[in-house]
XYZ file of C-alpha atoms in Angstrom:
576
model
C 46.417 -76.378 -2.153
C 43.362 -78.616 -1.686
C 41.476 -79.047 -4.957
C 38.563 -81.282 -5.929
C 39.063 -83.065 -9.263
C 37.381 -85.779 -11.303
C 39.718 -88.571 -12.422
C 39.059 -92.044 -13.772
C 35.372 -91.967 -12.830
C 35.835 -90.794 -9.236
C 36.477 -87.644 -7.258
C 39.912 -86.815 -5.879
C 40.541 -84.280 -3.125
C 44.135 -83.304 -2.450
C 45.180 -86.233 -4.615
C 43.198 -88.857 -2.670
C 39.874 -90.556 -3.532
C 37.010 -88.555 -2.032
C 33.297 -89.276 -1.707
C 31.238 -86.095 -1.530
C 28.658 -86.638 1.221
C 26.710 -83.413 1.269
C 23.456 -81.998 2.572
C 21.542 -78.964 1.317
C 20.838 -76.018 3.619
C 19.766 -72.675 2.146
C 21.097 -69.930 4.394
C 18.282 -67.592 3.306
C 15.616 -70.015 4.620
C 17.017 -70.216 8.172
C 17.681 -67.367 10.609
C 21.449 -66.815 11.040
C 21.315 -67.591 14.761
C 20.479 -71.220 13.825
C 23.006 -71.804 11.034
C 25.505 -73.413 13.397
C 22.861 -75.677 14.949
C 21.770 -76.993 11.546
C 25.368 -77.432 10.378
C 26.333 -79.296 13.570
C 23.476 -81.725 12.958
C 24.622 -82.170 9.369
C 28.129 -83.020 10.538
C 26.772 -85.346 13.245
C 24.942 -87.328 10.569
C 28.305 -88.180 9.035
C 28.273 -85.780 6.084
C 31.422 -83.897 5.106
C 29.968 -81.092 2.953
C 27.128 -78.576 2.943
C 25.580 -77.280 -0.283
C 23.689 -74.050 -0.760
C 22.101 -72.114 -3.564
C 22.635 -68.350 -3.830
C 19.383 -66.430 -4.415
C 19.925 -63.377 -6.632
C 16.633 -61.754 -5.550
C 17.785 -61.912 -1.917
C 21.049 -60.126 -2.684
C 19.897 -57.578 -5.290
C 16.182 -56.980 -4.590
C 16.360 -53.693 -6.505
C 18.750 -53.065 -9.364
C 22.111 -51.949 -7.995
C 21.086 -52.304 -4.313
C 23.044 -55.179 -2.785
C 22.315 -56.939 0.520
C 24.690 -59.313 2.281
C 23.634 -59.118 5.928
C 21.208 -61.031 8.155
C 19.513 -63.813 6.212
C 21.641 -62.760 3.216
C 25.031 -63.080 4.943
C 26.466 -65.752 2.652
C 30.047 -65.298 3.841
C 29.227 -65.866 7.502
C 27.350 -69.027 6.526
C 30.422 -70.286 4.650
C 32.694 -69.330 7.558
C 30.427 -71.151 10.020
C 30.690 -74.300 7.902
C 34.479 -74.005 7.848
C 34.584 -73.600 11.613
C 32.920 -77.024 11.826
C 35.406 -78.542 9.319
C 32.793 -78.908 6.603
C 33.425 -78.399 2.909
C 31.026 -76.173 0.953
C 29.448 -76.489 -2.497
C 28.046 -73.189 -3.804
C 25.431 -73.024 -6.560
C 25.421 -69.325 -7.512
C 23.424 -69.586 -10.711
C 21.257 -66.560 -11.338
C 18.439 -69.125 -11.536
C 18.044 -71.662 -8.702
C 14.473 -73.030 -9.004
C 14.290 -74.283 -5.360
C 10.551 -73.529 -5.112
C 11.773 -69.974 -4.471
C 10.152 -66.811 -5.807
C 10.836 -66.624 -9.588
C 13.499 -69.271 -9.121
C 15.742 -66.685 -7.481
C 15.624 -64.209 -10.354
C 14.786 -60.646 -9.247
C 11.381 -59.380 -10.361
C 12.829 -56.146 -11.729
C 14.174 -58.102 -14.702
C 10.588 -58.426 -15.983
C 10.274 -54.664 -16.441
C 12.598 -54.945 -19.448
C 10.113 -56.313 -21.932
C 12.483 -57.246 -24.758
C 14.953 -59.185 -22.606
C 15.207 -62.985 -22.861
C 15.841 -64.559 -19.463
C 18.174 -67.555 -19.069
C 19.760 -66.961 -22.446
C 22.740 -65.239 -24.022
C 20.654 -62.127 -24.686
C 23.117 -59.241 -24.117
C 20.908 -57.337 -21.660
C 20.438 -60.398 -19.443
C 24.154 -61.194 -19.506
C 24.952 -57.591 -18.602
C 22.764 -57.770 -15.493
C 24.357 -61.076 -14.446
C 27.846 -59.671 -14.972
C 27.102 -56.615 -12.841
C 25.713 -58.872 -10.106
C 28.651 -61.288 -10.352
C 31.074 -58.369 -10.066
C 29.774 -57.998 -6.500
C 28.959 -61.628 -5.632
C 31.844 -63.684 -7.001
C 34.686 -61.894 -5.142
C 32.838 -62.705 -1.900
C 32.929 -66.405 -2.811
C 36.427 -66.418 -4.351
C 38.116 -65.541 -1.071
C 36.597 -68.706 0.487
C 37.813 -71.125 -2.211
C 39.879 -74.126 -1.146
C 42.892 -72.700 -3.040
C 43.009 -69.997 -0.353
C 42.463 -72.463 2.493
C 38.704 -71.920 2.486
C 35.989 -74.609 2.477
C 34.474 -74.025 -1.008
C 35.466 -77.025 -3.165
C 32.938 -76.812 -6.027
C 30.575 -74.448 -7.832
C 27.741 -75.038 -10.251
C 27.168 -73.599 -13.728
C 23.517 -72.473 -14.085
C 20.935 -74.933 -12.721
C 18.921 -77.669 -14.428
C 19.312 -75.726 -17.642
C 18.451 -78.707 -19.814
C 14.901 -78.518 -18.480
C 14.598 -74.962 -19.796
C 16.682 -74.294 -22.904
C 19.615 -75.241 -25.109
C 21.655 -72.024 -25.378
C 25.211 -73.348 -25.098
C 26.669 -69.850 -25.453
C 24.797 -68.928 -22.275
C 26.392 -71.809 -20.351
C 29.826 -70.936 -21.714
C 29.324 -67.377 -20.463
C 29.490 -68.618 -16.862
C 32.862 -70.244 -17.396
C 34.147 -66.893 -18.638
C 32.726 -65.073 -15.617
C 34.258 -67.548 -13.180
C 37.642 -67.244 -14.879
C 37.428 -63.443 -14.824
C 36.966 -63.513 -11.038
C 39.585 -66.158 -10.311
C 37.091 -68.922 -9.533
C 39.668 -71.673 -9.927
C 37.636 -74.538 -8.499
C 35.771 -77.666 -9.549
C 32.797 -76.826 -11.808
C 29.721 -78.927 -12.588
C 26.262 -78.824 -14.117
C 23.226 -80.684 -12.772
C 20.065 -81.894 -14.488
C 17.502 -84.661 -14.402
C 18.703 -87.677 -16.418
C 16.494 -86.917 -19.448
C 17.811 -83.330 -19.760
C 21.571 -83.759 -19.357
C 22.414 -83.356 -23.044
C 20.979 -79.817 -23.309
C 22.144 -78.763 -19.840
C 25.761 -79.979 -19.955
C 29.052 -78.658 -21.295
C 31.629 -80.961 -22.915
C 34.498 -80.118 -20.565
C 32.487 -79.699 -17.331
C 31.419 -82.589 -15.075
C 27.752 -83.535 -15.438
C 25.841 -84.474 -12.285
C 22.293 -85.755 -11.861
C 19.188 -84.835 -9.869
C 16.754 -87.601 -8.860
C 15.035 -89.328 -5.948
C 15.006 -92.986 -6.985
C 15.964 -95.503 -9.725
C 19.669 -95.075 -9.104
C 20.955 -97.673 -11.580
C 18.795 -96.356 -14.423
C 19.879 -92.731 -13.815
C 23.599 -93.482 -13.785
C 23.247 -95.740 -16.833
C 21.895 -92.698 -18.714
C 24.879 -90.631 -17.551
C 27.351 -93.327 -18.588
C 25.772 -93.571 -22.032
C 26.062 -89.784 -22.473
C 29.454 -89.162 -20.841
C 31.379 -92.406 -20.321
C 33.667 -92.428 -17.317
C 31.880 -89.644 -15.438
C 32.066 -89.718 -11.644
C 28.787 -90.808 -10.087
C 27.329 -87.748 -8.381
C 23.711 -86.954 -7.579
C 23.697 -83.214 -6.932
C 20.118 -83.376 -5.650
C 19.041 -86.628 -4.028
C 15.396 -85.785 -3.334
C 14.728 -87.138 0.142
C 11.253 -85.564 0.395
C 9.102 -83.088 -1.507
C 7.453 -79.674 -1.249
C 3.775 -78.719 -0.778
C 1.418 -76.318 -2.539
C -1.690 -74.552 -1.285
C -4.717 -76.764 -1.816
C -2.648 -79.952 -1.948
C -1.655 -82.589 0.576
C 1.371 -82.512 2.852
C 4.008 -84.678 1.172
C 5.908 -87.243 3.185
C 8.274 -89.993 2.122
C 8.607 -93.171 4.127
C 11.922 -92.973 6.023
C 12.782 -96.592 5.194
C 12.197 -95.993 1.475
C 14.437 -92.914 1.492
C 17.120 -94.764 3.484
C 16.992 -97.741 1.075
C 17.660 -95.526 -1.952
C 20.380 -93.773 0.043
C 21.955 -97.190 0.582
C 21.738 -97.916 -3.150
C 23.931 -94.856 -3.651
C 26.367 -95.854 -0.923
C 26.734 -99.382 -2.339
C 28.191 -97.975 -5.558
C 30.286 -95.362 -3.740
C 28.353 -92.530 -5.399
C 28.799 -88.973 -4.235
C 25.591 -87.247 -3.250
C 23.908 -84.148 -1.937
C 20.797 -84.745 0.181
C 18.083 -82.328 -0.991
C 16.979 -81.118 1.452
C 18.989 -81.909 4.573
C 17.160 -78.994 6.182
C 14.461 -77.188 4.218
C 13.626 -74.194 6.393
C 11.007 -71.568 5.579
C 9.851 -69.399 2.683
C 9.657 -66.291 4.845
C 7.831 -63.219 3.615
C 6.676 -63.392 0.007
C 9.509 -65.627 -1.174
C 7.587 -68.806 -1.930
C 7.616 -69.760 -5.575
C 4.976 -71.556 -7.612
C 4.673 -74.236 -10.247
C 2.448 -73.557 -13.230
C 1.500 -76.511 -15.406
C -2.153 -77.302 -16.164
C -2.923 -74.664 -13.545
C -1.132 -72.499 -11.003
C 0.239 -74.198 -7.850
C 1.686 -71.698 -5.339
C 4.112 -73.204 -2.827
C 3.252 -72.975 0.877
C 5.278 -70.981 3.409
C 6.866 -73.999 5.071
C 9.747 -75.610 3.210
C 9.858 -78.485 5.672
C 10.211 -80.773 2.605
C 9.939 -83.838 4.857
C 13.704 -83.389 5.170
C 16.158 -85.024 7.557
C 15.583 -82.062 9.895
C 12.158 -80.512 10.374
C 11.420 -76.894 9.509
C 12.345 -75.951 13.090
C 15.507 -78.055 13.042
C 14.447 -81.219 14.879
C 16.128 -84.529 14.086
C 13.682 -86.914 12.390
C 13.318 -90.671 12.109
C 14.453 -90.293 8.500
C 17.683 -88.706 9.793
C 18.231 -91.674 12.131
C 17.526 -94.223 9.381
C 19.924 -92.539 6.957
C 22.585 -92.340 9.660
C 22.173 -96.084 10.316
C 22.903 -96.701 6.640
C 25.834 -94.315 6.581
C 27.356 -96.009 9.642
C 27.851 -99.178 7.552
C 30.130 -97.386 5.087
C 31.920 -94.533 6.847
C 32.857 -93.479 10.350
C 30.071 -91.320 11.754
C 30.141 -89.079 14.852
C 28.264 -89.738 18.057
C 24.578 -88.850 18.082
C 23.609 -85.382 19.243
C 20.321 -84.299 20.739
C 17.974 -81.557 19.661
C 19.057 -78.425 21.485
C 16.313 -75.956 20.584
C 13.093 -76.214 22.613
C 9.669 -74.982 21.525
C 7.120 -73.208 23.665
C 3.395 -72.536 23.667
C 2.785 -68.898 24.554
C -0.995 -69.303 24.490
C -3.579 -66.830 23.286
C -2.742 -63.281 22.222
C -5.580 -60.746 22.083
C -5.568 -58.687 18.908
C -6.724 -55.469 20.499
C -6.306 -53.157 17.532
C -7.523 -53.365 13.948
C -7.727 -51.117 10.925
C -8.805 -51.581 7.325
C -6.061 -51.612 4.722
C -8.046 -48.937 2.868
C -7.586 -46.572 5.826
C -3.814 -47.052 5.806
C -3.028 -46.591 2.114
C -1.372 -43.200 2.559
C 1.070 -44.740 5.055
C 1.869 -48.105 3.503
C 1.685 -47.535 -0.264
C 3.075 -45.397 -3.018
C 0.839 -44.113 -5.813
C 1.281 -44.306 -9.562
C -1.086 -43.084 -12.250
C -1.153 -44.368 -15.796
C -3.420 -44.502 -18.817
C -3.790 -48.281 -18.473
C -3.183 -50.633 -15.540
C 0.494 -51.443 -15.046
C 1.657 -54.882 -13.977
C 3.418 -55.008 -10.616
C 6.760 -55.242 -12.365
C 6.086 -52.305 -14.674
C 5.030 -50.305 -11.620
C 8.397 -51.082 -10.023
C 6.954 -53.554 -7.529
C 8.272 -56.989 -6.590
C 5.938 -58.470 -3.957
C 2.787 -57.924 -1.942
C -0.457 -56.348 -3.141
C -1.418 -53.729 -5.671
C -4.687 -51.765 -5.689
C -6.089 -50.512 -9.006
C -8.720 -47.756 -9.055
C -10.698 -46.146 -11.872
C -14.137 -44.644 -12.544
C -16.797 -46.465 -14.548
C -19.396 -44.055 -15.891
C -21.914 -46.693 -16.902
C -24.859 -48.175 -15.082
C -26.121 -51.751 -15.045
C -24.686 -55.252 -15.640
C -21.267 -55.337 -17.289
C -19.128 -58.364 -18.149
C -15.490 -58.262 -17.009
C -12.835 -60.324 -18.807
C -10.619 -61.578 -15.940
C -7.877 -63.132 -18.101
C -5.381 -60.268 -17.489
C -5.653 -60.572 -13.666
C -2.914 -62.552 -11.880
C -3.064 -64.151 -9.221
C -5.886 -63.478 -6.741
C -8.063 -60.382 -6.831
C -10.827 -58.728 -4.821
C -13.195 -56.593 -6.884
C -14.991 -53.696 -5.166
C -17.673 -51.426 -6.589
C -18.282 -48.228 -4.658
C -16.469 -49.685 -1.652
C -18.357 -52.999 -1.559
C -16.746 -56.359 -2.270
C -18.478 -57.869 -5.296
C -16.257 -60.708 -6.500
C -13.152 -62.696 -5.598
C -11.185 -63.884 -8.630
C -8.445 -66.517 -8.752
C -6.100 -67.363 -11.600
C -7.287 -70.985 -11.529
C -10.972 -70.108 -12.058
C -12.273 -72.034 -15.071
C -14.617 -69.233 -16.089
C -12.673 -66.182 -17.269
C -15.554 -63.683 -17.211
C -17.647 -62.332 -14.329
C -20.802 -60.243 -14.243
C -20.583 -57.005 -12.271
C -23.446 -54.696 -11.320
C -22.767 -50.956 -11.384
C -25.623 -49.207 -9.558
C -24.809 -45.557 -10.299
C -24.177 -43.371 -13.319
C -20.592 -42.944 -12.058
C -18.989 -45.745 -10.027
C -15.638 -46.373 -8.380
C -14.093 -49.676 -9.457
C -11.278 -51.037 -7.271
C -9.363 -54.263 -7.842
C -6.913 -55.418 -5.171
C -4.517 -58.026 -6.569
C -2.258 -60.318 -4.534
C 0.942 -61.736 -6.009
C 0.996 -65.258 -4.543
C 4.445 -66.158 -5.841
C 6.038 -66.179 -9.269
C 6.648 -69.443 -11.074
C 10.026 -70.938 -10.199
C 10.173 -73.497 -13.013
C 9.187 -73.945 -16.630
C 7.621 -71.822 -19.310
C 5.732 -69.486 -16.934
C 8.962 -68.175 -15.343
C 8.479 -64.796 -17.023
C 4.795 -64.302 -16.134
C 4.023 -60.917 -14.627
C 1.734 -60.181 -11.657
C -1.111 -57.784 -10.984
C -3.182 -56.683 -13.992
C -0.963 -57.367 -16.981
C -3.114 -55.775 -19.729
C -5.941 -53.264 -19.856
C -9.311 -54.619 -18.746
C -12.128 -55.341 -21.178
C -15.266 -54.405 -19.255
C -18.705 -54.027 -20.800
C -17.275 -54.499 -24.306
C -14.815 -51.617 -23.981
C -11.455 -50.721 -22.459
C -11.275 -48.353 -19.480
C -8.537 -45.775 -19.195
C -7.017 -43.553 -16.500
C -5.976 -45.746 -13.570
C -4.520 -45.010 -10.159
C -2.387 -47.747 -8.597
C -1.378 -48.148 -4.954
C 1.814 -50.205 -4.675
C 1.665 -52.127 -1.370
C 4.893 -54.076 -0.801
C 4.212 -54.443 2.955
C 7.779 -53.561 3.864
C 6.064 -50.864 5.948
C 3.210 -51.703 8.339
C 0.563 -49.315 9.720
C 1.668 -47.220 12.656
C -1.789 -45.824 13.467
C -4.783 -48.050 14.223
C -7.029 -45.229 15.463
C -9.631 -43.275 13.526
C -10.253 -45.757 10.757
C -13.552 -45.325 8.913
C -13.581 -48.418 6.701
C -14.985 -51.747 7.875
C -14.097 -53.776 4.802
C -11.340 -56.310 4.473
C -8.386 -56.596 4.150
C -7.723 -55.599 7.746
C -4.658 -55.376 9.920
C -4.945 -56.823 13.424
C -2.354 -56.209 16.098
C -1.599 -57.441 19.621
C 1.340 -57.716 21.993
C 2.703 -60.425 24.265
C 5.636 -61.102 26.567
C 7.807 -64.112 25.806
C 10.090 -64.303 28.826
C 12.378 -67.033 27.503
C 12.508 -66.624 23.725
C 11.870 -70.107 22.361
C 10.642 -71.259 18.983
C 6.870 -71.258 18.620
C 4.195 -71.614 15.946
C 1.354 -69.237 15.095
C -1.904 -71.187 14.813
C -4.027 -69.217 12.333
C -7.315 -70.993 13.062
C -10.224 -68.569 12.735
C -8.496 -66.611 9.984
C -8.857 -67.299 6.258
C -5.946 -65.900 4.257
C -3.137 -63.439 4.784
C 0.285 -62.859 6.320
C 1.631 -62.793 9.872
C 4.363 -60.459 11.102
C 6.334 -60.781 14.360
C 8.062 -57.567 15.435
C 7.793 -56.407 11.837
C 9.329 -59.614 10.383
C 7.120 -61.210 7.723
C 6.756 -64.888 8.692
C 4.905 -65.683 5.468
C 1.442 -66.534 4.178
C -1.358 -68.629 5.606
C -4.405 -69.854 3.688
C -6.630 -71.930 5.919
C -9.367 -72.273 3.325
C -6.939 -74.313 1.210
C -4.354 -75.847 3.550
C -2.460 -78.040 4.127
C -0.362 -75.759 6.368
C -2.142 -74.464 9.499
C 0.686 -72.915 11.516
C 3.556 -70.543 10.773
C 6.989 -71.148 12.277
C 8.412 -68.442 14.575
C 12.150 -68.856 15.265
C 12.963 -67.889 18.827
C 15.587 -65.271 17.829
C 12.781 -63.145 16.325
C 11.254 -62.700 19.794
C 12.016 -60.323 22.679
C 11.519 -60.975 26.375
C 8.804 -58.335 26.533
C 6.447 -56.404 24.267
C 6.458 -58.551 21.152
C 4.144 -57.215 18.455
C 2.170 -59.629 16.330
C 0.486 -58.168 13.235
C -1.874 -60.033 10.945
C -2.993 -58.859 7.553
C -6.238 -60.769 6.982
C -7.457 -60.460 3.411
C -10.894 -62.037 3.528
C -12.473 -62.296 6.988
C -12.150 -63.768 10.459
C -14.220 -65.411 13.183
C -11.843 -64.465 15.978
C -9.840 -61.576 17.369
C -7.142 -63.612 19.039
C -4.242 -65.706 17.828
C -2.697 -68.715 19.549
C 1.008 -69.524 19.774
C 1.526 -73.283 20.089
C 4.557 -75.537 20.511
C 3.974 -77.927 17.599
C 3.510 -77.368 13.856
C 0.449 -78.355 11.855
C 1.572 -78.957 8.291
C -1.098 -81.325 7.016
C-alpha cells in the first residue's frame, strides 16, 4: 500500500524519500476533452503530481442537486492523471478561494440568514456533511491505499486568513475518518497566518511566490521539523476588470523555483495551467473597493489559457533538469484558427424575452438574488412610483452594477464602486414605472465580503420614503431566447445572434471589439463576460470541442450598446 508520510522533516512515499513536484490544474476551468493534453504537458515538464481544488458550487449548484459530469467529472480527471502515472493531490475544502465565484461556496447558503459560513455553526456543518456524503466516497475509491493516484488531501483552505475556529478544522478530520479517507492530510496558509489555520497533528504547508528562506524560517519557528512544502508557489497572478494584465518575468519565476529546488522543498506550481472562468464563475476581491476577476484565468501560468507551452515553462524545465530526470520536450498539439467575421443577423431586446428567459417573483420589498433563489446572472426589479418630479435615490443597497429605467427609458447606470451613493432621478408623470436591472458580477472569493449578497439587498429609499410592492424577474441565463422576431423594444440589453460553419473545429477567440459589456455564448455554452470599456481582456477563449463542423450559433448579450453587428473570431488572444 503506497502511502505518503512526513518523517524527520521530509516526505516519504512507500517508505522512500519523496519530493512532491506538483502543478495545479482545475478540472472545472478546462473542457474535459483537453484534460489529457494539459496533464501530458505537466508530466513532460518533469512534475510527478497534479493538484486540483474541488468547487462545491460546481457540484451542488442547488441544494441537493449534484453534478459530476462534463466539466464537473472529477473522477475522470483523477483517472486521466493515473493513466499518465501522475499522483494527485485533492483540495476538497468547501471553500477554495481560487478567484472563483464565492470561493467555491454555493450561493444558496446565503439564503439562510442566521448561518455563519466557514465556522462550526451547526447549520453550515450540516450542509457540508450532506455534500461530503456524496463527494468523499467518489474520492475515497481513488486513494493510494486502493491503488489509486490520490496521495494527499487538504483540510479547509487558507483558513488562518479568515478565522480561528479550531473546532471547525477538527470537523474535517472527523468527516474524512467517517468516509475512510486514510491518506496524508495537510493545511495551507500564507506564512503570517499559519498559527490560526493549522492543526497540531496535521502537516502545515505554505503558500507564497517569493522569499523562500524567510517563509520556511517562519514555518520552522512555528512547527520545528516540518517538511518543506509550498502548497501554492505563485508563478503568476490573476487580473481584474479595470486593471492591468499581470505578468511575471520568466527568469524571476524560474530563479525562485530554483531556490526551492536547492533546498529539496516539495512544491505545487500555482497555476501550472489556469484555464478559464467560464460562465458567471469568476470571483472578486473586495478591499478598499470591489475588484471583479476577468473571465480569463490565464494567470501568466506555465501553460497559456489555451494550453500553449510558454517561455516560463521552458525556463522552469531548464531548472528542473539540473535536479531530476525530466522527459523529452513535447510540442503544442492544439492549433488555433481565425474563422473571420460572423454577421449577427438577429437581435431582440432582453425586455421582449422576459417571459421566455426569466421566472417572476413578487414581494413587498426587493429580494436579494439569493433570497429570490437565484445564483448568477441578472435580476430585474419593477415597481410603480406615484410621484412626480426630482427624487433622490439612495444607491447603497444596489450590488453590483445596475441600469435604472423610468417609463422604459434608461436614466442612470450605477456601479458598486461609485463614490457618490445617491443619484437624482426625474419622474415625469403622476404614475411612473421604475425598473432596475442588476448584474451580479461575481461574489467575493476572499476576505470579509465573502457573505455579501447580490441584487438589491434592502428596500430602496427614494424621495425620502420606502417603496413597496415589487415584481422581480430572475434571469439566470441558463435559457436563451428562442424567438428573435416580433420584438417591440429597442432598448438595451439586447441579444444578438449569428451562425457560422467551422469545418475543422479548432480553438479560436471571440474578439468583442465594437461591443461594450456582456456575455458571449457558443452553441448555448456561456464563454464568460467581456467588458471592453474597462479591459484588460479583449477576447474570449473558445475551446475547439465546443464547436461543430456546421451551423454554430454565437449569441451575445450586450448590456449597454454596440457600434457593430458582427463579431470576429481570431486565432490569438488579447489579454492586455
